[in-house]
Short mmCIF file of C-alpha atoms in Angstrom, two decimals:
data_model
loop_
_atom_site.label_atom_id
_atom_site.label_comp_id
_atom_site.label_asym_id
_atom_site.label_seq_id
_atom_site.Cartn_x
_atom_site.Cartn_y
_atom_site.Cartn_z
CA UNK C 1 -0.22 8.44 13.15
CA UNK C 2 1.50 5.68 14.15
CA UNK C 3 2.34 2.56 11.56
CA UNK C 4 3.42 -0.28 13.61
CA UNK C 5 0.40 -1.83 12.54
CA UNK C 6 -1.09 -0.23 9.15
CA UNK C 7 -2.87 -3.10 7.65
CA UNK C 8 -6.23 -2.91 9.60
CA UNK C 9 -6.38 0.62 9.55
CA UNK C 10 -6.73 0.66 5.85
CA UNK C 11 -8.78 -2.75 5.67
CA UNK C 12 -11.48 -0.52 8.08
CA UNK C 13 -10.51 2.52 5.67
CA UNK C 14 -11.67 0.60 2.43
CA UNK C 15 -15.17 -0.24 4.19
CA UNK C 16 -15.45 2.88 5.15
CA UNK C 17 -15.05 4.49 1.58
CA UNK C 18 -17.08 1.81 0.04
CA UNK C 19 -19.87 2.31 2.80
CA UNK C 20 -19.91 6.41 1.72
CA UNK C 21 -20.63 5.36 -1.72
CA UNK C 22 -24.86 6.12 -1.94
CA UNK C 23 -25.07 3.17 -4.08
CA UNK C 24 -22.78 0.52 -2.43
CA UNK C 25 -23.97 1.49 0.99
CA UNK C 26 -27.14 0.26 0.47
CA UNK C 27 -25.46 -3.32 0.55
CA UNK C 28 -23.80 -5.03 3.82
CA UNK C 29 -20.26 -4.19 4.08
CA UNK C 30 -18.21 -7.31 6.32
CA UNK C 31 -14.74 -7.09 7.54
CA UNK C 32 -13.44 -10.39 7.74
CA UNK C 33 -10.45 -10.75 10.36
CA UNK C 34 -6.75 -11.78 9.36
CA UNK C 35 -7.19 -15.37 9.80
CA UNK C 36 -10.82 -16.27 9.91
CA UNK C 37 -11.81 -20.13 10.17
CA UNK C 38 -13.97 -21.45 7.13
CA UNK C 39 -16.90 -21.64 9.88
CA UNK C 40 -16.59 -17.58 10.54
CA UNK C 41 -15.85 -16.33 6.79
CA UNK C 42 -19.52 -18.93 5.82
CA UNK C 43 -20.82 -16.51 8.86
CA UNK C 44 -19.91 -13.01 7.69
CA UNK C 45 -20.78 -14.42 3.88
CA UNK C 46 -24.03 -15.02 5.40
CA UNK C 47 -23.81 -11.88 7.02
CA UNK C 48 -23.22 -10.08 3.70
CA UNK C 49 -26.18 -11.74 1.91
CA UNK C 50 -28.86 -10.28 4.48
CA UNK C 51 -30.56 -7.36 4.48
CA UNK C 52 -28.89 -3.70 3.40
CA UNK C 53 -29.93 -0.30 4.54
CA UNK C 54 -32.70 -0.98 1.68
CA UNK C 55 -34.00 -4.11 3.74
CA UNK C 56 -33.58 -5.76 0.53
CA UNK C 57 -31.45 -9.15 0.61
CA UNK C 58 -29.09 -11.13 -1.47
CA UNK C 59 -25.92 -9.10 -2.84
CA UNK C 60 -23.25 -7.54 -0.01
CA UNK C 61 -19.35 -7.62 0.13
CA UNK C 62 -16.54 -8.66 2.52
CA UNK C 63 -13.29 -6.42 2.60
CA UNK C 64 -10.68 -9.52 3.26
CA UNK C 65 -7.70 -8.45 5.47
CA UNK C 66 -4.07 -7.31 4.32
CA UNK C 67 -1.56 -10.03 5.59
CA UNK C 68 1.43 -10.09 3.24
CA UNK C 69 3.02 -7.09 1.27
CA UNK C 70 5.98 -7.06 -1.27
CA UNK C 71 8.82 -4.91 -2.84
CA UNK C 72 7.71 -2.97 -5.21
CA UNK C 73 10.69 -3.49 -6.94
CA UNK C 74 12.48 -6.93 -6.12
CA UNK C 75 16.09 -5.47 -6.87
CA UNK C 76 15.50 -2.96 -4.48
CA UNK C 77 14.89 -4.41 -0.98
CA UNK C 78 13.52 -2.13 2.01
CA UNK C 79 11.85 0.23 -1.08
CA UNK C 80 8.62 1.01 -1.26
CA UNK C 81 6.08 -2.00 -1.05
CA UNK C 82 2.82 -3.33 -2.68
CA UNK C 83 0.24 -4.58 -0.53
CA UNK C 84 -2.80 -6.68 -1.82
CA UNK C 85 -5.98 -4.64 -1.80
CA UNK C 86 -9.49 -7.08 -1.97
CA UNK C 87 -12.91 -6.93 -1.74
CA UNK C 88 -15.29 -9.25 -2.14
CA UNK C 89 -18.48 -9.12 -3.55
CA UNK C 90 -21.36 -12.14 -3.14
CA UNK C 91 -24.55 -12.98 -4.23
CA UNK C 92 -27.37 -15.39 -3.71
CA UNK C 93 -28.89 -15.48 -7.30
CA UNK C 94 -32.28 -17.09 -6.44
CA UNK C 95 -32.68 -14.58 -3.47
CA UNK C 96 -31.32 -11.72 -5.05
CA UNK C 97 -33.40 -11.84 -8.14
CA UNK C 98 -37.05 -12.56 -5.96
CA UNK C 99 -39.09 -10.47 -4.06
CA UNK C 100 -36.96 -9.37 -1.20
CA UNK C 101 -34.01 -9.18 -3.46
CA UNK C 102 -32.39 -6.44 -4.81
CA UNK C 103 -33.01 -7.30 -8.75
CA UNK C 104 -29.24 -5.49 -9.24
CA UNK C 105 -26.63 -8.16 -11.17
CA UNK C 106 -23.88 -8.51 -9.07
CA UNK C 107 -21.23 -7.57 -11.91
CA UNK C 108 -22.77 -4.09 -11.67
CA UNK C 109 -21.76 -4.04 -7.72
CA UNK C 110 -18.42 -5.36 -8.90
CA UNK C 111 -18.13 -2.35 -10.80
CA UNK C 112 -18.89 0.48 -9.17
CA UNK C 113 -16.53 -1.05 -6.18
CA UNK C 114 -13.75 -1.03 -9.04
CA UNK C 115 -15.10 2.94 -9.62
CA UNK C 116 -15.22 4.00 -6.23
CA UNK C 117 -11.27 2.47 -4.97
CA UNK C 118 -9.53 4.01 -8.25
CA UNK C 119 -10.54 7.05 -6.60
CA UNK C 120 -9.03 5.89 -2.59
CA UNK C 121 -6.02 6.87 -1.21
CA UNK C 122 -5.16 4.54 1.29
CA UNK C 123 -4.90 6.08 4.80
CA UNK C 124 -1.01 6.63 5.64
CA UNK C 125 -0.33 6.13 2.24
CA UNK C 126 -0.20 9.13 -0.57
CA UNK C 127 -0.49 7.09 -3.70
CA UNK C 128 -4.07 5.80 -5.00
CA UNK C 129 -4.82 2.47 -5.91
CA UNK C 130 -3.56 0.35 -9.00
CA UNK C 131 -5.62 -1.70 -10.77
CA UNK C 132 -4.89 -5.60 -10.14
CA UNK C 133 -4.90 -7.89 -13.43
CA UNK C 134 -7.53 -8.60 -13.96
CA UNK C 135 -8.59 -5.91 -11.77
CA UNK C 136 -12.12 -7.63 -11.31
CA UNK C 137 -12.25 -11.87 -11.15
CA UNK C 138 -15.30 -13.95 -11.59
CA UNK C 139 -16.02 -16.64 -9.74
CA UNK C 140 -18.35 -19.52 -8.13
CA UNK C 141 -17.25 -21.46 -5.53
CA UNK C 142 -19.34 -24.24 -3.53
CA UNK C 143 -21.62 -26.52 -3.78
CA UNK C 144 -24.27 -23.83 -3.47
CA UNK C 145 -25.27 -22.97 -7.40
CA UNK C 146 -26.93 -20.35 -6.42
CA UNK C 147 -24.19 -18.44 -4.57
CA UNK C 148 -22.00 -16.49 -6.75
CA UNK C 149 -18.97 -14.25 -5.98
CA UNK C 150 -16.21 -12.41 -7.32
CA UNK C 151 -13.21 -10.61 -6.17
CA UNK C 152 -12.31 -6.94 -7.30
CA UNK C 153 -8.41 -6.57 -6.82
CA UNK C 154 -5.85 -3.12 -6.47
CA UNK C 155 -2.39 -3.10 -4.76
CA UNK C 156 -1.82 0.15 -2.51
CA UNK C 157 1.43 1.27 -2.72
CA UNK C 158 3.57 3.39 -0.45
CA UNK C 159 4.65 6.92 -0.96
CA UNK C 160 7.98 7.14 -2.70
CA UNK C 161 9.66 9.47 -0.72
CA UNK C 162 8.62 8.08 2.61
CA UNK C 163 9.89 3.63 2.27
CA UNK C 164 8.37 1.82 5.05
CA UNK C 165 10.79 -0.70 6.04
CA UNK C 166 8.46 -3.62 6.45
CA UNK C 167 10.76 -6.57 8.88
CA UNK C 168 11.15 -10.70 8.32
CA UNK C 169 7.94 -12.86 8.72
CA UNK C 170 9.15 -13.91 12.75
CA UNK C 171 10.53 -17.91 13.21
CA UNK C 172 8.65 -19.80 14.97
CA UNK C 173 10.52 -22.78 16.72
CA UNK C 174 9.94 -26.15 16.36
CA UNK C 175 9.07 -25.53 12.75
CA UNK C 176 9.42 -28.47 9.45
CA UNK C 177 9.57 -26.31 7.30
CA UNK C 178 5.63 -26.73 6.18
CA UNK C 179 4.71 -25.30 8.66
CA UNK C 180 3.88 -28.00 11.46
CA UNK C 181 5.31 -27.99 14.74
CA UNK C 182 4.80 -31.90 15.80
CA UNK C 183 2.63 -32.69 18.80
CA UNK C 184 1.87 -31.17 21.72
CA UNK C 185 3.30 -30.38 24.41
CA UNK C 186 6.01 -28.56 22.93
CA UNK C 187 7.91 -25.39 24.08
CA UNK C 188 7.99 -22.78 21.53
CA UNK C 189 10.65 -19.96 21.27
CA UNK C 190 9.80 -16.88 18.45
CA UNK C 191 11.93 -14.80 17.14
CA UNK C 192 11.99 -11.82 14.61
CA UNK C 193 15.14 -9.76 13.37
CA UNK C 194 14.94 -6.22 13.62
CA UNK C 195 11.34 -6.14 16.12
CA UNK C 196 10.73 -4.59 19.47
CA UNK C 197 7.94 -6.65 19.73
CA UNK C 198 6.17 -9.61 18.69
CA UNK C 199 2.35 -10.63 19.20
CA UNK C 200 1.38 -14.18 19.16
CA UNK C 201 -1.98 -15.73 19.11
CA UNK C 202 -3.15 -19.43 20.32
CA UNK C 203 -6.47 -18.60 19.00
CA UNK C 204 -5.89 -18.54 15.31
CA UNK C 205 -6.55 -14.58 15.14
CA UNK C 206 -4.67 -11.93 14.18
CA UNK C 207 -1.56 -11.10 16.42
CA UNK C 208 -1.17 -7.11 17.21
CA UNK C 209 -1.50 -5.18 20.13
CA UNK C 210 -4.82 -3.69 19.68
CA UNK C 211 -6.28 -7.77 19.96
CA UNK C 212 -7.41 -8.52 23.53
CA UNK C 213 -6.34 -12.43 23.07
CA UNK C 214 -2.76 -11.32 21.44
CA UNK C 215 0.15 -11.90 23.82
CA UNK C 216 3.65 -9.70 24.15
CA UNK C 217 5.83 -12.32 23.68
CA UNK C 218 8.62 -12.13 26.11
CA UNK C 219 10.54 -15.52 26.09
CA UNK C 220 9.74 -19.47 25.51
CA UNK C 221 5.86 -21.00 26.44
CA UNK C 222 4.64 -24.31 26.13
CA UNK C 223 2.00 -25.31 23.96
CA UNK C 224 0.16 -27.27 25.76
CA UNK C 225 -2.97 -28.49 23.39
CA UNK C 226 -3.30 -28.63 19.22
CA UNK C 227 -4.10 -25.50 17.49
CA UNK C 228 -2.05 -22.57 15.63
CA UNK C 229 0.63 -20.56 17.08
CA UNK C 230 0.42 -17.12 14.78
CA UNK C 231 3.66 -14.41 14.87
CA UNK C 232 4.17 -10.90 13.91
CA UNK C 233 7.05 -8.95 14.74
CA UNK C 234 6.69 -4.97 15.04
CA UNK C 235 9.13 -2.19 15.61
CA UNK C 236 9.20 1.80 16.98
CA UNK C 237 8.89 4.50 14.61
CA UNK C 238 7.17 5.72 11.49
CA UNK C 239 9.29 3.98 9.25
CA UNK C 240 8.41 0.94 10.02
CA UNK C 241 5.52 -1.74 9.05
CA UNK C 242 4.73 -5.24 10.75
CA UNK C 243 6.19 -7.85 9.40
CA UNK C 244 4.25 -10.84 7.70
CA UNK C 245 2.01 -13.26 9.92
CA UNK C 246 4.02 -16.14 10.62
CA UNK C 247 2.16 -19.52 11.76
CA UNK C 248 2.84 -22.81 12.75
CA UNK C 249 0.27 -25.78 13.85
CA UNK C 250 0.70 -28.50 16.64
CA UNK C 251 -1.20 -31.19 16.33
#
């Protein structure tokens, strides 16, 4: 298997083992991509509310992408890391509890998705899940009463005996220091310690080789109208894992 880009494999992974579930798979499943606008994550919310393999509506979940990871141990850089492990559940209470719904609180969802992922052993990986604290958050957010959600956390952590060396979040240049890049036009220069290759995005989506709009980078471009410039640096060989997304906006 190759690692230069883990993350997605075990964000698809997670649906996957939530979708074999006989109970969860009755509900809509959603990726959401590294990077989603607020306009696409209302759309795959939306997405998530409709109707499950049941045809009944209101309660579904969104597996949200993997975009940062950490030492497990801080004293002990290039060790094994943590990575941030989230899904998503939501729920339109009016629809959920009517005729078309699925009459099924969503704090029982919530739970057996916190059964089913003590049991997963992320792909790549050899260790299982451990439980975030709290492992399972509620929440409403909106202006929307009715729509309620809440987030069931684990961290996935690497195998021991096999450290992934995970390399530097890449520099984007010009850069603040918050993050803002001044106005356009402005020539931009990337760089990232330790890669053999770094994907950029204008688009404000995720930057590794397997996305169609992700470009090799291969020396300084111009920016040439406002948006995002997004970075991630990658290297050859199993030991390795893609660095953090690094972005930068130009107004």
């Amino acid at each position: 298997m190759n690692y230069t880009d883990l993350w997605p494999l075990i964000q698809k992974d997670i649906l996957g083992c939530l979708q074999a579930d006989g109970f969860l798979a009755a509900r809509p499943g959603v990726l959401v991509e590294p990077g989603a606008t607020a306009a696409v994550l209302e759309a795959k919310t939306t997405a998530a509310l409709g109707a499950g393999a049941d045809g009944k509506f209101g309660a579904g979940y969104l597996v949200l992408p993997i975009e940062s990871a950490e030492d497990e141990n801080a004293n002990l850089p290039q060790g094994p890391l943590k990575l941030p492990i989230t899904v998503q559940l939501v729920e339109n209470v009016l629809v959920n509890n009517g005729p078309r719904g699925t009459g099924v609180p969503l704090r029982v969802y919530a739970a057996r998705a916190e059964k089913v992922l003590k049991l997963y052993t992320p792909v790549g990986l050899t260790q299982a899940l451990t439980p975030a604290n709290p492992v399972i958050a509620h929440f409403t957010q909106g202006p929307d009463a009715n729509l309620r959600s809440c987030r069931v956390s684990f961290r996935a952590s690497e195998a021991d005996a096999a450290p992934l060396i995970k390399l530097p979040r890449p520099q984007i240049t010009p850069n603040d220091g918050q993050g803002n890049g001044g106005a356009h036009p402005q020539t931009v220069t990337i760089a990232c310690a330790g890669a053999t290759a770094i994907y950029y995005t204008l688009d404000n989506s995720h930057p590794w080789s397997g996305n169609p709009a992700a470009v090799r980078y291969a020396g300084p471009f111009v920016v040439s109208a406002a948006g995002m410039v997004r970075a991630r640096g990658f290297a050859v060989g199993p030991q390795y894992l893609g660095s953090d997304t690094a972005a930068v906006s130009f107004a």
